[in-house]
Amino acid sequence: MALSTQEIVNKLWNLCNVLRDDGITYHQYLNELTFILFLKMAEETDYNDKLPEGYRWEDLKQKEGVELATFYRQLLLKLGTESTGNIQKIYNNAQTSIQEPANLRKIIKHIDELDWFEAKDEGLGEMYEGLLEKNASEKKSGAGQYFTPRPLINVMVRLMEPKVGERLNDPACGTYGFMIAAHHYILKHNNIYNLSEAQNTHLQTEQYSGCELVGDTHRLAMMNAFLHGMGGNIDLQDSLSSYGESIKNKDLVLANPPFGTKKGGDRPTRTDLVYPTSNKQLNFLQGIYRSLHTRGGARAAVVLPDNVLFEDGDGQNVRKDLMEKCNLHTILRLPTGIFYAAGVKTNVLFFERGKTDKANTKNVWFYDMRTNMPKFGKRTPFTESYFEDFEKAYTAKDRNKIKDKRFSCISRDTIAKKNDTLDLGLIADDSITKAEDIGEPTDIAKEALTELNSITKELNAIIKALN
């Protein structure tokens, strides 16, 4: 019986339980699964001839016991040092955490027995993204920080409308989710068979690029790109180092840079930022608008935490610089609880680089998707349908005609008078306005005390009865 992609994802993920006794974390397991899956996928996608002979799926499958464990270690080393291109990047510094050969055997056997026909039909990339999402939602894996919710990615890509021939970038690309969604969008909105040879080459080699600092995450990004049939322009680098200065002339940047400050309060080592600071997001934001070309039409959509909107000092300077160099036309205040890192308050900043560096922002439109929203989590999943009203407002020919209390426009002058804060555009919170009707604090306290006393009595009666 053919399995759906989701069923394959669940089966592969549940294999992790086999490795519990080896003390392997979810994140290590995903890496391990990537090493083994790549060999199987190479066989399924006629990629085998790119692998050295004697180090392919067939060879791995035939080994048992200690011989298997030894061969697997050899294979990882061989592919990480003697292969080239994407294969070398996927197996770069690859090491196994599996101690028990029987466990390794079990995983290989399970992968071999799965019906890949159906998964190939639905897209092997979908299957792999399903695994990445599972890993992100596992609190213990700690991978949530690398994972942007898929509904949010899809909406940002749709509103940015990537086009064939453009150069896209994500300077903190995690597992490459933004670029893959952009690729899906382009395939959906263009007839690929009508592209010229030059356009096709550009799509394969130049269209998408990314940078990721963490080795293991970079590996997952490379595998993700490979399974989606994309060229792997993903550098294992830090965009806040001098490498970041080489990211330029981009048409579109989509990103969700990591939250937090640089360890030890260090400033970035790249020298082209006007306001280098220990706040990573402010540095990323500067790097992003600097990487857009000034020919007109270069744009970005970036997920940033609230502190970027209100922080004084460097924060205020960076916001001013952004509004001078770019038209910061829209800020979406996102709901809390949609990221796997709990309680983070985030926003999406949408801006377009000006042809000059002066006075590009005249008004900023705010959309409040945070106040009076459901509590998102396992019970109330965050889906694309929640963005419908925002998309309608964003894409309106005349935004002034949109009747939506969540949508408001604030002029650049007003923002300047408020010390360039962008922590604006939130509507009245129902729970606060309701709080005004609930009476005097002393009355509330008395009521609570009466209730507590009656509960105590009931509990005492239960204890007595049980004894």
PDB file of N, CA and C in Angstrom, residues 136 141-148 256-259 339-341:
ATOM      1  N   ALA A 136      11.422  20.975  14.568  1.00  0.00           N
ATOM      2  CA  ALA A 136      11.243  22.318  15.138  1.00  0.00           C
ATOM      3  C   ALA A 136      10.188  22.313  16.241  1.00  0.00           C
ATOM      4  N   SER A 141      14.288  19.560  21.011  1.00  0.00           N
ATOM      5  CA  SER A 141      15.312  19.620  19.970  1.00  0.00           C
ATOM      6  C   SER A 141      15.980  20.989  19.919  1.00  0.00           C
ATOM      7  N   GLY A 142      15.270  22.021  20.420  1.00  0.00           N
ATOM      8  CA  GLY A 142      15.838  23.373  20.390  1.00  0.00           C
ATOM      9  C   GLY A 142      15.956  23.945  18.991  1.00  0.00           C
ATOM     10  N   ALA A 143      15.329  23.272  18.002  1.00  0.00           N
ATOM     11  CA  ALA A 143      15.498  23.731  16.618  1.00  0.00           C
ATOM     12  C   ALA A 143      14.460  24.778  16.232  1.00  0.00           C
ATOM     13  N   GLY A 144      13.509  25.050  17.138  1.00  0.00           N
ATOM     14  CA  GLY A 144      12.444  26.003  16.818  1.00  0.00           C
ATOM     15  C   GLY A 144      12.974  27.355  16.400  1.00  0.00           C
ATOM     16  N   GLN A 145      14.155  27.696  16.951  1.00  0.00           N
ATOM     17  CA  GLN A 145      14.725  29.013  16.641  1.00  0.00           C
ATOM     18  C   GLN A 145      15.147  29.118  15.168  1.00  0.00           C
ATOM     19  N   TYR A 146      15.340  27.967  14.503  1.00  0.00           N
ATOM     20  CA  TYR A 146      15.758  28.014  13.094  1.00  0.00           C
ATOM     21  C   TYR A 146      14.568  27.934  12.155  1.00  0.00           C
ATOM     22  N   PHE A 147      13.380  27.800  12.694  1.00  0.00           N
ATOM     23  CA  PHE A 147      12.248  27.431  11.844  1.00  0.00           C
ATOM     24  C   PHE A 147      11.167  28.501  11.865  1.00  0.00           C
ATOM     25  N   THR A 148      10.878  29.063  10.713  1.00  0.00           N
ATOM     26  CA  THR A 148       9.799  30.051  10.595  1.00  0.00           C
ATOM     27  C   THR A 148       8.537  29.302  10.204  1.00  0.00           C
ATOM     28  N   ASN A 256      14.391  35.733   8.425  1.00  0.00           N
ATOM     29  CA  ASN A 256      13.984  35.753   9.822  1.00  0.00           C
ATOM     30  C   ASN A 256      15.278  35.580  10.626  1.00  0.00           C
ATOM     31  N   PRO A 257      16.036  36.690  10.792  1.00  0.00           N
ATOM     32  CA  PRO A 257      17.354  36.570  11.432  1.00  0.00           C
ATOM     33  C   PRO A 257      17.236  36.070  12.871  1.00  0.00           C
ATOM     34  N   PRO A 258      18.296  35.441  13.404  1.00  0.00           N
ATOM     35  CA  PRO A 258      18.233  34.921  14.778  1.00  0.00           C
ATOM     36  C   PRO A 258      18.041  36.046  15.788  1.00  0.00           C
ATOM     37  N   PHE A 259      17.310  35.738  16.870  1.00  0.00           N
ATOM     38  CA  PHE A 259      17.069  36.734  17.913  1.00  0.00           C
ATOM     39  C   PHE A 259      18.226  36.705  18.914  1.00  0.00           C
ATOM     40  N   PHE A 339       5.758  31.176  17.028  1.00  0.00           N
ATOM     41  CA  PHE A 339       7.085  30.581  16.905  1.00  0.00           C
ATOM     42  C   PHE A 339       7.234  29.516  17.978  1.00  0.00           C
ATOM     43  N   TYR A 340       8.134  28.590  17.720  1.00  0.00           N
ATOM     44  CA  TYR A 340       8.310  27.525  18.706  1.00  0.00           C
ATOM     45  C   TYR A 340       9.036  28.030  19.942  1.00  0.00           C
ATOM     46  N   ALA A 341       9.749  29.163  19.798  1.00  0.00           N
ATOM     47  CA  ALA A 341      10.320  29.791  20.983  1.00  0.00           C
ATOM     48  C   ALA A 341       9.192  30.603  21.611  1.00  0.00           C
TER      49      ALA A 341
END
